[in-house]
mmCIF file of C-alpha atoms in Angstrom:
data_model
loop_
_atom_site.group_PDB
_atom_site.id
_atom_site.type_symbol
_atom_site.label_atom_id
_atom_site.label_comp_id
_atom_site.label_asym_id
_atom_site.label_seq_id
_atom_site.Cartn_x
_atom_site.Cartn_y
_atom_site.Cartn_z
ATOM 1 C CA MET A 12 -0.011 -0.001 -0.001
ATOM 2 C CA SER A 13 1.138 3.521 -0.708
ATOM 3 C CA THR A 14 -0.079 7.077 -1.363
ATOM 4 C CA THR A 15 0.721 9.303 -4.305
ATOM 5 C CA THR A 16 1.991 12.872 -4.376
ATOM 6 C CA PRO A 17 2.918 15.371 -7.091
ATOM 7 C CA ALA A 18 6.595 15.573 -7.954
ATOM 8 C CA LEU A 19 9.157 16.504 -10.579
ATOM 9 C CA ALA A 20 11.009 13.669 -12.282
ATOM 10 C CA ALA A 21 13.619 13.423 -15.032
ATOM 11 C CA ALA A 22 13.480 10.391 -17.313
ATOM 12 C CA SER A 23 17.138 10.615 -18.364
ATOM 13 C CA ALA A 24 20.245 12.762 -18.078
ATOM 14 C CA ASP A 25 19.233 14.858 -21.055
ATOM 15 C CA ALA A 26 15.527 15.067 -20.369
ATOM 16 C CA GLY A 27 13.800 17.993 -18.750
ATOM 17 C CA PHE A 28 11.769 17.689 -15.591
ATOM 18 C CA GLU A 29 8.134 16.666 -15.902
ATOM 19 C CA ARG A 30 5.321 16.951 -13.398
ATOM 20 C CA VAL A 31 4.371 13.406 -12.338
ATOM 21 C CA GLN A 32 2.760 11.500 -9.484
ATOM 22 C CA ILE A 33 5.042 9.349 -7.362
ATOM 23 C CA ASP A 34 4.334 6.766 -4.674
ATOM 24 C CA ARG A 35 5.136 7.223 -1.037
ATOM 25 C CA ARG A 36 4.977 4.161 1.227
ATOM 26 C CA ASP A 37 2.466 3.714 3.985
ATOM 27 C CA LEU A 38 3.965 4.414 7.400
ATOM 28 C CA ARG A 39 6.047 1.827 9.203
ATOM 29 C CA PRO A 40 6.103 2.116 12.987
ATOM 30 C CA ASP A 41 9.212 4.343 12.940
ATOM 31 C CA ASP A 42 8.212 6.558 10.011
ATOM 32 C CA VAL A 43 7.200 10.229 9.701
ATOM 33 C CA ARG A 44 5.113 11.551 6.827
ATOM 34 C CA ILE A 45 5.997 15.143 5.943
ATOM 35 C CA ASP A 46 4.069 17.723 3.890
ATOM 36 C CA ILE A 47 6.956 19.377 1.988
ATOM 37 C CA ARG A 48 6.778 23.147 1.780
ATOM 38 C CA TRP A 49 10.236 24.031 0.487
ATOM 39 C CA ALA A 50 12.873 22.050 -1.457
ATOM 40 C CA GLY A 51 16.337 23.415 -2.098
ATOM 41 C CA ILE A 52 18.386 22.891 -5.244
ATOM 42 C CA CYS A 53 21.916 21.681 -4.491
ATOM 43 C CA HIS A 54 24.635 21.497 -7.165
ATOM 44 C CA SER A 55 24.918 17.764 -6.390
ATOM 45 C CA ASP A 56 21.319 17.420 -7.641
ATOM 46 C CA ILE A 57 22.529 18.723 -10.979
ATOM 47 C CA HIS A 58 25.509 16.373 -11.075
ATOM 48 C CA MET A 59 23.222 13.455 -10.299
ATOM 49 C CA LYS A 60 20.456 14.362 -12.713
ATOM 50 C CA ARG A 61 22.930 14.947 -15.580
ATOM 51 C CA GLY A 62 24.775 11.684 -14.940
ATOM 52 C CA GLU A 63 28.024 13.494 -14.141
ATOM 53 C CA TRP A 64 28.727 11.233 -11.178
ATOM 54 C CA GLY A 65 27.838 8.042 -13.024
ATOM 55 C CA GLU A 66 24.560 6.773 -14.373
ATOM 56 C CA ALA A 67 21.648 7.721 -12.135
ATOM 57 C CA LEU A 68 18.576 5.631 -11.393
ATOM 58 C CA TYR A 69 15.922 7.162 -13.649
ATOM 59 C CA PRO A 70 13.257 8.391 -13.435
ATOM 60 C CA LEU A 71 14.968 10.639 -10.869
ATOM 61 C CA THR A 72 13.278 12.941 -8.373
ATOM 62 C CA PRO A 73 16.095 14.874 -6.713
ATOM 63 C CA GLY A 74 16.163 17.010 -3.596
ATOM 64 C CA HIS A 75 17.885 16.552 -0.249
ATOM 65 C CA GLU A 76 17.146 19.928 1.321
ATOM 66 C CA ILE A 77 13.617 19.473 2.562
ATOM 67 C CA LEU A 78 11.517 21.514 4.947
ATOM 68 C CA GLY A 79 7.893 20.894 5.832
ATOM 69 C CA THR A 80 5.293 19.951 8.417
ATOM 70 C CA VAL A 81 4.630 16.560 9.984
ATOM 71 C CA LEU A 82 1.344 15.082 8.694
ATOM 72 C CA GLU A 83 1.450 11.673 10.367
ATOM 73 C CA VAL A 84 3.727 9.578 12.575
ATOM 74 C CA GLY A 85 4.178 5.851 13.016
ATOM 75 C CA SER A 86 3.145 4.031 16.198
ATOM 76 C CA ASP A 87 6.674 3.979 17.649
ATOM 77 C CA VAL A 88 7.527 7.616 16.968
ATOM 78 C CA SER A 89 7.832 9.854 20.029
ATOM 79 C CA ASP A 90 10.265 12.604 18.976
ATOM 80 C CA HIS A 91 7.997 14.164 16.364
ATOM 81 C CA GLN A 92 4.307 15.122 16.426
ATOM 82 C CA VAL A 93 1.747 16.124 13.857
ATOM 83 C CA GLY A 94 2.177 19.840 13.091
ATOM 84 C CA ASP A 95 5.908 19.996 13.911
ATOM 85 C CA VAL A 96 8.064 21.915 11.441
ATOM 86 C CA VAL A 97 10.881 19.574 10.477
ATOM 87 C CA GLY A 98 13.623 19.021 7.934
ATOM 88 C CA VAL A 99 15.237 16.164 6.047
ATOM 89 C CA GLY A 100 18.765 16.364 4.657
ATOM 90 C CA CYS A 101 21.003 14.140 2.551
ATOM 91 C CA LEU A 102 20.276 10.789 4.236
ATOM 92 C CA VAL A 103 17.138 8.809 5.067
ATOM 93 C CA ASP A 104 18.546 5.638 6.640
ATOM 94 C CA SER A 105 21.660 3.832 7.874
ATOM 95 C CA CYS A 106 22.358 0.549 9.630
ATOM 96 C CA GLY A 107 22.367 2.130 13.086
ATOM 97 C CA GLU A 108 24.738 -0.552 14.363
ATOM 98 C CA CYS A 109 28.230 0.140 13.049
ATOM 99 C CA ALA A 110 30.813 2.268 14.852
ATOM 100 C CA ALA A 111 30.121 5.292 12.650
ATOM 101 C CA CYS A 112 26.376 5.157 13.276
ATOM 102 C CA GLN A 113 26.888 4.618 16.974
ATOM 103 C CA ASP A 114 29.095 7.732 16.993
ATOM 104 C CA GLY A 115 26.399 9.803 15.308
ATOM 105 C CA GLU A 116 28.263 9.875 11.982
ATOM 106 C CA GLU A 117 25.680 8.093 9.878
ATOM 107 C CA GLN A 118 27.174 9.585 6.722
ATOM 108 C CA TYR A 119 30.060 7.125 7.121
ATOM 109 C CA CYS A 120 27.885 4.060 7.804
ATOM 110 C CA ALA A 121 29.860 0.884 7.164
ATOM 111 C CA LYS A 122 26.865 -0.759 5.460
ATOM 112 C CA GLY A 123 26.244 2.341 3.386
ATOM 113 C CA ALA A 124 23.965 5.184 4.362
ATOM 114 C CA VAL A 125 20.881 5.610 2.176
ATOM 115 C CA PRO A 126 20.781 8.901 0.243
ATOM 116 C CA THR A 127 17.518 10.813 0.173
ATOM 117 C CA TYR A 128 17.080 10.210 -3.548
ATOM 118 C CA GLY A 129 18.381 8.097 -6.418
ATOM 119 C CA ALA A 130 19.467 5.069 -4.365
ATOM 120 C CA GLU A 131 18.157 1.660 -3.443
ATOM 121 C CA ASP A 132 17.257 1.512 0.236
ATOM 122 C CA TYR A 133 17.440 -1.442 2.604
ATOM 123 C CA HIS A 134 13.989 -2.589 1.494
ATOM 124 C CA GLY A 135 14.791 -2.665 -2.231
ATOM 125 C CA GLU A 136 12.938 0.563 -3.015
ATOM 126 C CA ILE A 137 14.406 3.498 -4.931
ATOM 127 C CA THR A 138 14.460 6.694 -2.883
ATOM 128 C CA LYS A 139 12.826 9.814 -4.294
ATOM 129 C CA GLY A 140 13.691 13.232 -3.001
ATOM 130 C CA GLY A 141 12.228 16.573 -2.044
ATOM 131 C CA TYR A 142 11.047 17.897 -5.403
ATOM 132 C CA SER A 143 7.681 16.523 -4.351
ATOM 133 C CA GLY A 144 4.617 17.208 -2.225
ATOM 134 C CA GLU A 145 5.234 14.667 0.529
ATOM 135 C CA VAL A 146 7.986 12.397 1.774
ATOM 136 C CA VAL A 147 8.049 9.472 4.223
ATOM 137 C CA VAL A 148 11.237 9.162 6.252
ATOM 138 C CA ARG A 149 12.441 7.086 9.199
ATOM 139 C CA ASP A 150 12.091 9.236 12.309
ATOM 140 C CA ASP A 151 15.800 9.149 13.260
ATOM 141 C CA PHE A 152 16.552 11.057 10.022
ATOM 142 C CA VAL A 153 14.088 13.856 10.647
ATOM 143 C CA VAL A 154 15.393 16.990 12.391
ATOM 144 C CA ARG A 155 13.563 19.777 14.213
ATOM 145 C CA ILE A 156 13.508 23.304 12.784
ATOM 146 C CA PRO A 157 14.119 25.720 15.678
ATOM 147 C CA GLU A 158 11.135 27.795 16.736
ATOM 148 C CA THR A 159 13.360 30.862 16.725
ATOM 149 C CA TYR A 160 12.815 31.000 12.986
ATOM 150 C CA ALA A 161 9.705 32.754 11.711
ATOM 151 C CA GLU A 162 7.676 31.059 8.992
ATOM 152 C CA SER A 163 9.007 33.723 6.595
ATOM 153 C CA ASP A 164 12.538 32.403 7.278
ATOM 154 C CA HIS A 165 11.785 28.843 6.284
ATOM 155 C CA ALA A 166 12.720 29.074 2.609
ATOM 156 C CA GLY A 167 16.159 30.337 3.681
ATOM 157 C CA VAL A 168 16.498 27.673 6.359
ATOM 158 C CA THR A 169 15.943 24.861 3.828
ATOM 159 C CA PRO A 170 19.451 24.894 2.244
ATOM 160 C CA LEU A 171 20.985 24.509 5.687
ATOM 161 C CA LEU A 172 19.952 20.836 5.541
ATOM 162 C CA CYS A 173 22.877 20.365 3.122
ATOM 163 C CA ALA A 174 24.874 23.566 2.699
ATOM 164 C CA GLY A 175 24.660 24.312 6.397
ATOM 165 C CA ILE A 176 25.876 20.966 7.711
ATOM 166 C CA THR A 177 28.440 20.583 4.891
ATOM 167 C CA THR A 178 30.217 23.747 6.061
ATOM 168 C CA TYR A 179 29.448 23.511 9.790
ATOM 169 C CA HIS A 180 31.066 20.070 10.171
ATOM 170 C CA PRO A 181 34.621 20.961 9.065
ATOM 171 C CA LEU A 182 34.474 24.279 10.900
ATOM 172 C CA LYS A 183 33.559 22.523 14.136
ATOM 173 C CA GLU A 184 36.063 19.671 13.492
ATOM 174 C CA ALA A 185 38.818 22.312 13.209
ATOM 175 C CA GLY A 186 37.767 23.919 16.501
ATOM 176 C CA VAL A 187 36.942 27.260 14.895
ATOM 177 C CA GLY A 188 36.271 29.975 17.453
ATOM 178 C CA PRO A 189 37.070 33.602 18.280
ATOM 179 C CA GLY A 190 40.220 34.675 16.512
ATOM 180 C CA THR A 191 40.567 31.627 14.285
ATOM 181 C CA ARG A 192 41.779 32.700 10.853
ATOM 182 C CA VAL A 193 39.538 31.098 8.220
ATOM 183 C CA GLY A 194 39.745 31.430 4.455
ATOM 184 C CA VAL A 195 36.700 30.410 2.378
ATOM 185 C CA ILE A 196 37.320 29.581 -1.262
ATOM 186 C CA GLY A 197 34.252 30.385 -3.337
ATOM 187 C CA LEU A 198 31.251 32.528 -2.458
ATOM 188 C CA GLY A 199 28.555 30.361 -3.953
ATOM 189 C CA GLY A 200 25.788 28.205 -2.511
ATOM 190 C CA LEU A 201 28.134 26.506 -0.034
ATOM 191 C CA GLY A 202 30.653 29.280 0.518
ATOM 192 C CA HIS A 203 28.241 32.028 1.509
ATOM 193 C CA VAL A 204 26.748 29.807 4.213
ATOM 194 C CA GLY A 205 30.263 28.860 5.392
ATOM 195 C CA VAL A 206 31.136 32.545 5.746
ATOM 196 C CA LYS A 207 28.019 33.216 7.801
ATOM 197 C CA ILE A 208 28.631 30.251 10.131
ATOM 198 C CA ALA A 209 32.357 30.825 10.577
ATOM 199 C CA SER A 210 31.750 34.480 11.321
ATOM 200 C CA ALA A 211 29.098 33.593 13.922
ATOM 201 C CA MET A 212 31.647 31.251 15.541
ATOM 202 C CA GLY A 213 33.921 34.268 16.002
ATOM 203 C CA ALA A 214 36.436 33.574 13.244
ATOM 204 C CA ASP A 215 38.251 36.191 11.217
ATOM 205 C CA VAL A 216 37.008 35.242 7.737
ATOM 206 C CA THR A 217 38.556 36.040 4.376
ATOM 207 C CA VAL A 218 36.732 35.165 1.146
ATOM 208 C CA PHE A 219 38.685 34.087 -1.916
ATOM 209 C CA SER A 220 36.642 34.512 -5.077
ATOM 210 C CA ARG A 221 37.727 34.801 -8.679
ATOM 211 C CA THR A 222 36.610 38.445 -9.077
ATOM 212 C CA ASP A 223 35.413 41.351 -6.958
ATOM 213 C CA ALA A 224 31.826 40.927 -8.200
ATOM 214 C CA LYS A 225 30.587 39.546 -4.888
ATOM 215 C CA LYS A 226 32.758 41.589 -2.566
ATOM 216 C CA GLU A 227 29.914 43.652 -1.106
ATOM 217 C CA ASP A 228 27.923 40.478 -0.347
ATOM 218 C CA GLY A 229 30.930 38.688 1.154
ATOM 219 C CA LEU A 230 31.522 41.509 3.632
ATOM 220 C CA ALA A 231 27.806 41.743 4.411
ATOM 221 C CA PHE A 232 27.769 37.995 5.216
ATOM 222 C CA GLY A 233 30.409 38.598 7.910
ATOM 223 C CA ALA A 234 33.784 38.321 6.164
ATOM 224 C CA LYS A 235 36.436 40.750 7.378
ATOM 225 C CA ASP A 236 38.352 40.595 4.107
ATOM 226 C CA TYR A 237 37.665 39.660 0.529
ATOM 227 C CA ARG A 238 40.321 38.910 -2.099
ATOM 228 C CA ALA A 239 39.902 38.455 -5.846
ATOM 229 C CA THR A 240 42.152 35.623 -6.966
ATOM 230 C CA GLU A 241 42.386 36.906 -10.521
ATOM 231 C CA ASP A 242 45.040 39.151 -9.023
ATOM 232 C CA GLY A 243 47.814 36.570 -8.990
ATOM 233 C CA SER A 244 49.718 38.289 -6.180
ATOM 234 C CA VAL A 245 47.019 37.700 -3.575
ATOM 235 C CA LEU A 246 48.006 34.165 -2.644
ATOM 236 C CA GLU A 247 51.645 35.115 -2.229
ATOM 237 C CA GLU A 248 50.777 38.211 -0.186
ATOM 238 C CA LEU A 249 48.760 36.173 2.339
ATOM 239 C CA ALA A 250 51.092 33.156 2.596
ATOM 240 C CA GLY A 251 51.064 31.550 6.047
ATOM 241 C CA SER A 252 48.105 33.628 7.252
ATOM 242 C CA PHE A 253 45.393 31.059 7.963
ATOM 243 C CA ASP A 254 44.562 28.254 10.375
ATOM 244 C CA LEU A 255 41.863 26.756 8.152
ATOM 245 C CA ILE A 256 40.998 27.028 4.481
ATOM 246 C CA LEU A 257 37.486 25.837 3.548
ATOM 247 C CA ASN A 258 37.365 24.871 -0.129
ATOM 248 C CA THR A 259 33.745 24.977 -1.303
ATOM 249 C CA VAL A 260 34.219 25.041 -5.094
ATOM 250 C CA GLY A 261 33.382 22.124 -7.350
ATOM 251 C CA SER A 262 36.104 22.799 -9.903
ATOM 252 C CA GLY A 263 39.848 22.221 -9.711
ATOM 253 C CA ILE A 264 41.981 24.847 -7.949
ATOM 254 C CA PRO A 265 45.771 25.155 -7.611
ATOM 255 C CA LEU A 266 45.986 23.308 -4.303
ATOM 256 C CA ASP A 267 49.681 23.951 -3.796
ATOM 257 C CA SER A 268 49.092 27.703 -3.924
ATOM 258 C CA TYR A 269 46.207 27.563 -1.494
ATOM 259 C CA LEU A 270 48.091 25.248 0.893
ATOM 260 C CA GLY A 271 50.714 27.988 1.000
ATOM 261 C CA LEU A 272 48.135 30.221 2.680
ATOM 262 C CA LEU A 273 48.162 27.991 5.759
ATOM 263 C CA ASP A 274 50.196 28.648 8.862
ATOM 264 C CA ARG A 275 52.072 25.845 10.640
ATOM 265 C CA GLY A 276 49.741 22.923 11.270
ATOM 266 C CA GLY A 277 46.991 24.448 9.145
ATOM 267 C CA VAL A 278 44.318 22.444 7.390
ATOM 268 C CA LEU A 279 42.640 22.754 4.007
ATOM 269 C CA ALA A 280 39.190 21.183 4.376
ATOM 270 C CA ASN A 281 37.788 20.104 1.016
ATOM 271 C CA VAL A 282 33.980 19.955 0.713
ATOM 272 C CA GLY A 283 33.785 20.637 -3.029
ATOM 273 C CA ALA A 284 33.771 17.623 -5.340
ATOM 274 C CA PRO A 285 35.532 18.316 -8.666
ATOM 275 C CA GLU A 286 35.374 15.565 -11.285
ATOM 276 C CA ASP A 287 39.135 15.354 -11.743
ATOM 277 C CA SER A 288 41.627 13.985 -9.241
ATOM 278 C CA LEU A 289 43.192 16.444 -6.810
ATOM 279 C CA GLN A 290 46.821 17.204 -7.591
ATOM 280 C CA VAL A 291 49.205 18.328 -4.845
ATOM 281 C CA SER A 292 52.934 18.290 -4.201
ATOM 282 C CA ALA A 293 54.124 16.423 -1.124
ATOM 283 C CA PHE A 294 56.279 19.442 -0.276
ATOM 284 C CA SER A 295 53.146 21.583 0.146
ATOM 285 C CA LEU A 296 52.106 19.246 2.963
ATOM 286 C CA ILE A 297 55.486 18.549 4.484
ATOM 287 C CA GLY A 298 56.298 22.216 4.773
ATOM 288 C CA ASN A 299 54.797 23.618 8.021
ATOM 289 C CA ARG A 300 52.961 20.338 8.729
ATOM 290 C CA ARG A 301 49.980 21.221 6.610
ATOM 291 C CA ALA A 302 47.120 18.826 5.825
ATOM 292 C CA ILE A 303 44.252 18.290 3.420
ATOM 293 C CA ARG A 304 41.113 16.908 5.020
ATOM 294 C CA GLY A 305 38.031 15.639 3.209
ATOM 295 C CA SER A 306 34.625 16.266 4.761
ATOM 296 C CA MET A 307 31.167 14.981 3.851
ATOM 297 C CA ILE A 308 28.047 16.561 5.399
ATOM 298 C CA GLY A 309 27.574 15.515 9.043
ATOM 299 C CA GLY A 310 25.638 13.045 11.113
ATOM 300 C CA LEU A 311 22.100 13.603 12.395
ATOM 301 C CA PRO A 312 23.061 14.765 15.916
ATOM 302 C CA GLU A 313 25.408 17.342 14.444
ATOM 303 C CA THR A 314 22.821 18.407 11.851
ATOM 304 C CA GLN A 315 20.442 19.232 14.705
ATOM 305 C CA GLU A 316 23.252 21.007 16.498
ATOM 306 C CA MET A 317 23.943 23.067 13.376
ATOM 307 C CA LEU A 318 20.310 24.068 13.033
ATOM 308 C CA ASP A 319 20.135 25.093 16.673
ATOM 309 C CA PHE A 320 23.334 27.120 16.273
ATOM 310 C CA CYS A 321 22.044 28.826 13.117
ATOM 311 C CA GLY A 322 18.668 29.486 14.753
ATOM 312 C CA GLU A 323 20.366 31.083 17.745
ATOM 313 C CA HIS A 324 22.414 33.345 15.469
ATOM 314 C CA GLY A 325 19.688 34.071 12.935
ATOM 315 C CA ILE A 326 21.557 32.417 10.064
ATOM 316 C CA THR A 327 19.723 31.453 6.907
ATOM 317 C CA ALA A 328 20.920 30.912 3.371
ATOM 318 C CA THR A 329 20.400 33.750 0.950
ATOM 319 C CA VAL A 330 17.924 32.353 -1.572
ATOM 320 C CA GLU A 331 15.917 32.858 -4.718
ATOM 321 C CA VAL A 332 12.482 31.251 -4.462
ATOM 322 C CA ILE A 333 11.300 29.644 -7.709
ATOM 323 C CA ASP A 334 8.331 27.673 -8.927
ATOM 324 C CA ALA A 335 8.418 24.105 -10.200
ATOM 325 C CA GLY A 336 8.399 25.157 -13.832
ATOM 326 C CA GLN A 337 11.678 27.036 -13.468
ATOM 327 C CA VAL A 338 13.861 24.168 -12.253
ATOM 328 C CA ASP A 339 15.395 23.291 -15.644
ATOM 329 C CA ASP A 340 16.348 26.919 -16.249
ATOM 330 C CA TYR A 341 17.753 27.274 -12.755
ATOM 331 C CA TYR A 342 19.940 24.226 -13.152
ATOM 332 C CA ASP A 343 21.719 26.138 -15.915
ATOM 333 C CA LYS A 344 21.828 29.281 -13.793
ATOM 334 C CA VAL A 345 23.405 27.411 -10.877
ATOM 335 C CA VAL A 346 26.093 25.952 -13.145
ATOM 336 C CA ASP A 347 26.745 29.406 -14.618
ATOM 337 C CA GLY A 348 27.049 31.001 -11.161
ATOM 338 C CA GLN A 349 24.044 33.262 -11.741
ATOM 339 C CA VAL A 350 22.085 32.405 -8.581
ATOM 340 C CA ARG A 351 22.520 34.511 -5.444
ATOM 341 C CA TYR A 352 22.984 32.156 -3.636
ATOM 342 C CA ARG A 353 20.707 29.109 -3.414
ATOM 343 C CA ALA A 354 17.519 28.332 -5.334
ATOM 344 C CA VAL A 355 14.578 26.958 -3.349
ATOM 345 C CA ILE A 356 11.470 25.462 -4.938
ATOM 346 C CA ASP A 357 8.026 26.568 -3.684
ATOM 347 C CA THR A 358 6.447 23.083 -3.666
ATOM 348 C CA GLU A 359 2.963 24.519 -3.701
ATOM 349 C CA THR A 360 3.590 25.058 -7.408
ATOM 350 C CA LEU A 361 4.168 21.366 -8.173
ATOM 351 C CA ALA A 362 0.550 20.744 -9.192
ATOM 352 C CA GLY A 363 0.935 23.189 -12.081
#
């Protein structure tokens, strides 16, 4: 048994999105049914839909930045109630038994965490994401949206379910606090949220972007400095000046040059996912005991912690709200860097 809900789906990598009806399962005892109000567009949705990370499971309904209201809960659910405003991020299940899951790092589940869309879950079903009217998710993978946010904030809160935790995790892992010197590479959908969070943690933040086009925004988001990297002297001028560099861009960058920005023991945390292999000289790491660290979202406890932190500090993503018929066009705009700074779908427009 199942219910149906309106959604967007792509039949292939080259096909546009079509309005369809998709099935959502009837509730299991530990499930939560959510009426989706907002669904963010992440660049990874575009990579997946266009087959840039390997062949996707079509028809594909993307979306792992989901905010809505609880419609129904299973018989064993106690943490969520009908009417609660909640969110769902990049994952909808994990084994719950391995060391990573026990440590609250479900994203590194030894059995393989189940992505919110485009993957086969533990029951043999293909997950379908947030570009839809409703979703049914296991209760452990549903997070609470802080009441400090007004309803008018909710569209901007939605991208925090991916962009927020993706940037919060490496900042927390590095112990960022007052006086920490943080460089953020890229002021896009990820980078602008990283600047806001790092600044709220008390860090001295510098943005590295290709041009000065976003300088005013970067400083408004909390950065104390903004440098255009098209000026080739910038990276030499600031050599050894940072404790942490957060790389948010999805294209290749000259890693050796950026590693040179780090002080002794500094870390370059990579959250962007370029298609090509990363290239770095061993001497860039050996000198001054520098390191490159990979980072992938965060676990569910930390996702809730991030939301609470952002709610306390009034942090939301800066968004453009769009209707369901604009998604194909906005995929191109995201790729071309024309969106300031995340696109969020008004799911009330799904029915056409």
